[in-house]
Coordinates of C-alpha atoms in Angstrom, one line a residue:
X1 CA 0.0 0.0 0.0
X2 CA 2.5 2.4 1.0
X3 CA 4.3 1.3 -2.9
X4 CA 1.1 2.5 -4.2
X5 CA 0.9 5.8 -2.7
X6 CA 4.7 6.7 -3.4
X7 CA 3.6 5.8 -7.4
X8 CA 0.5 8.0 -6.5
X9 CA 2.7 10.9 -5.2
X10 CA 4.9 10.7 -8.0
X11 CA 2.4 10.8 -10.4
X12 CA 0.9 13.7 -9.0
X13 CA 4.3 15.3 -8.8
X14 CA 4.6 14.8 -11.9
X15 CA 1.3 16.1 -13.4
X16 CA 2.2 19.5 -11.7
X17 CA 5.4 19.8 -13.2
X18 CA 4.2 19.0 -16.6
X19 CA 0.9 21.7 -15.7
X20 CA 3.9 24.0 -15.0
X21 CA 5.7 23.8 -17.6
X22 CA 2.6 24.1 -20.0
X23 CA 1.5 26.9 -18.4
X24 CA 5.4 28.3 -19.2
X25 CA 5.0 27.7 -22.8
X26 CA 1.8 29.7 -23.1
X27 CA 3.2 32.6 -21.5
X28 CA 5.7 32.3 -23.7
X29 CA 4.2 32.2 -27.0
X30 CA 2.0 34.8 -25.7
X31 CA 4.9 37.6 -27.4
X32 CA 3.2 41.2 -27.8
X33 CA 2.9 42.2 -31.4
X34 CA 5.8 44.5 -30.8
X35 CA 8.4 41.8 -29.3
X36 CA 7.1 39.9 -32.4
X37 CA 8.4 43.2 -34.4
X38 CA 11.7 43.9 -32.5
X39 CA 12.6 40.2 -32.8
X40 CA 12.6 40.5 -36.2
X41 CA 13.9 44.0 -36.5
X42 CA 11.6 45.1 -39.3
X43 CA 8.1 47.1 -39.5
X44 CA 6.3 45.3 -43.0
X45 CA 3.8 47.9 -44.4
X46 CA 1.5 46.9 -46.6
X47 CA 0.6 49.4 -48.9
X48 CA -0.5 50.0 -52.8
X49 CA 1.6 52.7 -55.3
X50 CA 0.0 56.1 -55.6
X51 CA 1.9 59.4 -55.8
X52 CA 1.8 61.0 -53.3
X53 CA 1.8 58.5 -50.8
X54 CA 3.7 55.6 -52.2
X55 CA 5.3 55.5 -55.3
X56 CA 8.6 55.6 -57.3
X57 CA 11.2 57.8 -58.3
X58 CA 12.8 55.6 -60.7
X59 CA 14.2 52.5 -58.4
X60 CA 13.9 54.3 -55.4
X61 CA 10.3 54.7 -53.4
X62 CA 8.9 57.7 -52.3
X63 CA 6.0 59.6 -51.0
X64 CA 4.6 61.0 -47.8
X65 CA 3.5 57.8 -46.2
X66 CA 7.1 56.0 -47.3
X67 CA 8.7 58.9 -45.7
X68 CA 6.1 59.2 -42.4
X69 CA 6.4 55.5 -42.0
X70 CA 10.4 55.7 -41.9
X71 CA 10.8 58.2 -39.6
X72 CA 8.1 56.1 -37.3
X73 CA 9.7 53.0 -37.9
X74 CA 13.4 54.9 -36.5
X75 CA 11.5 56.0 -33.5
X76 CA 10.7 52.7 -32.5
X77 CA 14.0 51.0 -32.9
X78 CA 13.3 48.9 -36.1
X79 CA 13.4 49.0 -39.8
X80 CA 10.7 50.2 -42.3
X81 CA 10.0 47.4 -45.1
X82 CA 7.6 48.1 -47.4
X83 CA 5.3 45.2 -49.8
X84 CA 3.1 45.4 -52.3
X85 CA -0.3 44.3 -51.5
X86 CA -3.8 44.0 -52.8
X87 CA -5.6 46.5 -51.2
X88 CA -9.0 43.7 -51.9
X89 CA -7.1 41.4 -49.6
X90 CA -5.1 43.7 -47.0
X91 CA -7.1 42.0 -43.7
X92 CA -6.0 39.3 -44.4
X93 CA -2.7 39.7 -44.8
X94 CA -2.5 41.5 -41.8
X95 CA -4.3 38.9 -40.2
X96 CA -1.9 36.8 -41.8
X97 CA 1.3 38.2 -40.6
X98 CA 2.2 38.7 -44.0
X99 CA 2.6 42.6 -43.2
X100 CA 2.2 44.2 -39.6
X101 CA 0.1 47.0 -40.8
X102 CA -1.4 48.7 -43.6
X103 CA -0.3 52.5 -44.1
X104 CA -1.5 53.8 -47.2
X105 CA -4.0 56.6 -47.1
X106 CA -6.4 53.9 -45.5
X107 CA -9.5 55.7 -44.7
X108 CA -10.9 55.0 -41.1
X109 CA -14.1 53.4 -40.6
X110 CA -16.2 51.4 -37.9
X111 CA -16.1 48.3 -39.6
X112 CA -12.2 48.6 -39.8
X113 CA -12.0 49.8 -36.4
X114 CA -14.1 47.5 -35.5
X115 CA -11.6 44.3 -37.0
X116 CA -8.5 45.9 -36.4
X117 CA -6.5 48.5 -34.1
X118 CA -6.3 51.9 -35.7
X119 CA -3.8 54.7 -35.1
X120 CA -4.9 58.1 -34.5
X121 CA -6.5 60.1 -37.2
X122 CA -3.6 61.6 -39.1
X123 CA -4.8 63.3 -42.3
X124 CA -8.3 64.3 -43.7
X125 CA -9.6 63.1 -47.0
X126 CA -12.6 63.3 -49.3
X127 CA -13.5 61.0 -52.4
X128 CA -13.8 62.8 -55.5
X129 CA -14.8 62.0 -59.0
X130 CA -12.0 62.6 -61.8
X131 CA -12.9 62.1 -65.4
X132 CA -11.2 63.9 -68.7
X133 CA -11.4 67.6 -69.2
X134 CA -13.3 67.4 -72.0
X135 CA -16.1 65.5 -70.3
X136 CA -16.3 67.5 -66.7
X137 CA -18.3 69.8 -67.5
X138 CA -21.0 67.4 -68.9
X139 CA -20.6 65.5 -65.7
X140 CA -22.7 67.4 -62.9
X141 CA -25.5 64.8 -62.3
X142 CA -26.8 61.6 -61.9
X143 CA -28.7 61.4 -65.6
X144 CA -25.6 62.8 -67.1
X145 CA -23.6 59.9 -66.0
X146 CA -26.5 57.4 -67.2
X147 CA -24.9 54.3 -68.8
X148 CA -21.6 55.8 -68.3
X149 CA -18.4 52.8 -67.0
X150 CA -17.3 53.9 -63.8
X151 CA -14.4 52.7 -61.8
X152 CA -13.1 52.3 -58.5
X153 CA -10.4 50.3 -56.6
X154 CA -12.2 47.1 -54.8
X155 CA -12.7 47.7 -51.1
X156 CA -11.7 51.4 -51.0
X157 CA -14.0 54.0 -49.8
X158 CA -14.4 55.2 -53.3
X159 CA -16.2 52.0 -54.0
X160 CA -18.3 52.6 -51.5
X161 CA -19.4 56.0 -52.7
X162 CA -19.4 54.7 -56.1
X163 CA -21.8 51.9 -55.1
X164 CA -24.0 53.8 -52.9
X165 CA -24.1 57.3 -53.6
X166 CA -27.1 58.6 -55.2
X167 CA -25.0 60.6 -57.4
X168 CA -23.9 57.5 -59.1
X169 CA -26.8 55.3 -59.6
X170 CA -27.7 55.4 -63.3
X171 CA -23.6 54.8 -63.8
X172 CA -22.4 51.3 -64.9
X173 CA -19.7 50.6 -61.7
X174 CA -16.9 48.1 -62.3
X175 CA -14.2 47.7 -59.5
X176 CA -10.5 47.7 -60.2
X177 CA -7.5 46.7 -58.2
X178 CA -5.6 50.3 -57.6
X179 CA -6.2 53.8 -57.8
X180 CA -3.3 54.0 -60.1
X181 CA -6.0 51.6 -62.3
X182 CA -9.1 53.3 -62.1
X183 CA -7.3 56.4 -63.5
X184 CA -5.9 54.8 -66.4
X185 CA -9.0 53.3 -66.7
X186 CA -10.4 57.2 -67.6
X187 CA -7.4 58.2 -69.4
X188 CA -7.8 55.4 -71.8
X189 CA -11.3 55.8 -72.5
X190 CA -12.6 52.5 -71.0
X191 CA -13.9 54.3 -68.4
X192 CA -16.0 57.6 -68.5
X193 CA -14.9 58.6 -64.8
X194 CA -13.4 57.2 -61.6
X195 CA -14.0 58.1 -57.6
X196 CA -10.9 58.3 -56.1
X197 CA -8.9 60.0 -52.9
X198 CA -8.9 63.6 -53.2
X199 CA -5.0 63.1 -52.0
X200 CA -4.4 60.5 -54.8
X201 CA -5.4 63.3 -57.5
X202 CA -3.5 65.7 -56.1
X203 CA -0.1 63.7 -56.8
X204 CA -1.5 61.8 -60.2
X205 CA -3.1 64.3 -62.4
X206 CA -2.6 67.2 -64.5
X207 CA 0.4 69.1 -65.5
X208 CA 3.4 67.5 -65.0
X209 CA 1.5 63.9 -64.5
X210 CA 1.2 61.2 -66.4
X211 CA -2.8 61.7 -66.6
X212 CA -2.2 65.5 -68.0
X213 CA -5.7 65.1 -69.6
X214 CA -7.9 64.3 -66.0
X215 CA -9.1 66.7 -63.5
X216 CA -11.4 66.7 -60.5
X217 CA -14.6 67.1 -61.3
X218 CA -15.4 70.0 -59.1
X219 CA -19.6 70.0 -58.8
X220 CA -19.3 67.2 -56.4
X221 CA -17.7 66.1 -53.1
X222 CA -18.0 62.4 -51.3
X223 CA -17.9 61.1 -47.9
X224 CA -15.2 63.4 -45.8
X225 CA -13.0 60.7 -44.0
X226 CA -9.7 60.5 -41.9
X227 CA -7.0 58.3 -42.4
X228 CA -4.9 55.7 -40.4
X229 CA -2.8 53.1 -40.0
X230 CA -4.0 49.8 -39.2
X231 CA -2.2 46.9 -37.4
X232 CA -3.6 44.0 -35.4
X233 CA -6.8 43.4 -33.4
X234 CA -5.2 44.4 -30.0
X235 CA -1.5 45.3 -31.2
X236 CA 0.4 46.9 -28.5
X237 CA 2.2 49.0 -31.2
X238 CA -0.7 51.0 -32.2
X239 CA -0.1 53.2 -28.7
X240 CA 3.6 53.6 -29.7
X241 CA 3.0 54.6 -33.1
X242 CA 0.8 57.5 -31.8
X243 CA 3.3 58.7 -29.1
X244 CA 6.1 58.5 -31.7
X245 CA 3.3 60.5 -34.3
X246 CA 2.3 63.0 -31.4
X247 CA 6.4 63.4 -31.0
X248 CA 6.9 63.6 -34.8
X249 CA 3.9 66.9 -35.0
X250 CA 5.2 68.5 -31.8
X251 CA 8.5 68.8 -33.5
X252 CA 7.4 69.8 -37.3
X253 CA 9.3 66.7 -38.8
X254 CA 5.4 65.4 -40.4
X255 CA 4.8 68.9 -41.3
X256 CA 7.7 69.5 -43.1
X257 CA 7.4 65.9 -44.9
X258 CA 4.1 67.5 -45.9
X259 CA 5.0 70.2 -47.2
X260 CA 7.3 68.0 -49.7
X261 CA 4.2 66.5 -51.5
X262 CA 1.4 69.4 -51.0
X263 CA -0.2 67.7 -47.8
X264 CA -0.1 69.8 -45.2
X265 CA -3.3 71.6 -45.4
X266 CA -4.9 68.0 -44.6
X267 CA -2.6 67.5 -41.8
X268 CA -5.2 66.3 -38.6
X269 CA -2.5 68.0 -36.4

């Protein structure tokens, strides 16, 4: 009997430990979001190319968000590494771990908020409706556009003005998978107009663009927004971010990276 209750102690004993050392393994896999960025040195941002936020200068990328992000990515300790992503799919790669956040004139909105954890609002926006010169005049209400192919990148807030606006009901709406896209779209003729950011057509049309021949069509104004950077459900490096943004407006670094690509009037700070 007394065998039997030494085998029954040392089983016990041993069930503890094991419990123990379980319970030590889920505390550590339980890294925050930024130990998971430190320990692999690097920020990934997912973003899509359009001047002026992300885009190239030959082989080098530029921009105000590539720049914003850099000096962010310094202030906490780790490097800034940019990928190309589709903007129909960015929750899931962040989701993913394929990127740690998206930064890329993403326009804030419950449902994001609600899925993800959002920085503080940096920048205002607007959607706007660009078509050629020639045709904006024509342009200034819904029975003008009847019939017309309109375009929009997938999952962007101009798809959902595009979609839902009044303005836009008798149009024929077809989504496309960048900004950069939806203008070439116009400029080519496959398209009789676009919604876009109001910050997007400040860096890609007229003089000096490669869409010389597109303007904003001025009659009309969509859905005022904000934009922010998104990162994980819970990340602890949302917080960080906005002290390091707070730190990076205080000092006029944001405003002078602003001023650069003809932002700052639709600074939030």
């Amino acid at each position: 009997m007394k065998k039997f209750t030494k085998v029954l102690a040392l089983v016990f004993a041993l069930a503890i430990l094991l419990t123990a050392c379980q319970g030590a393994t889920t505390t550590t896999d339980e890294v925050s979001d930024f130990a998971y960025v430190q320990e692999k040195d690097e920020l990934i941002i997912g973003m899509t190319l359009f001047a002026p936020m992300n885009y190239y200068e030959g082989e080098e990328l530029v921009g105000f968000e590539t720049e914003f992000a850099k000096v962010v990515a310094e202030k906490l300790g780790v490097e800034a590494k940019f990928v190309e992503i589709d903007w129909n799919t960015k929750e899931v790669e962040l989701a993913a771990k394929s990127i740690d956040c998206i930064w890329n004139g993403m326009t804030i909105t419950p449902e994001r908020s609600e899925a993800m954890s959002i920085s503080t609002p940096y920048m205002a926006n607007k959607q706007v409706m660009v078509a050629k010169a020639e045709n904006a005049e024509a342009y200034t209400t819904a029975d003008a556009l009847e019939g017309i192919v309109l375009v929009a990148e997938a999952e962007s807030a101009g798809e959902s003005v595009a979609m839902e606006d009044e303005f836009f009901s008798k149009a024929s709406y077809t989504a496309v998978d960048s900004q950069a896209k939806a203008l070439m779209e116009v400029s080519s003729g496959t398209a009789g107009a676009c919604v876009v950011d109001y910050v997007a057509s400040i860096g890609m049309i007229g003089e000096g663009t490669d869409y010389e021949d597109l303007v904003v069509v001025a009659t009309e104004e969509f859905s005022p927004e904000q934009y922010g950077i998104a990162f994980r459900k819970g990340s602890d490096i949302t917080e960080k971010v906005n002290v390091a943004i707070a730190e990076l407006a205080e000092d006029g670094t944001l405003e002078a990276i602003a001023k650069k690509y003809k932002l700052v009037d639709l600074l939030e700070f």
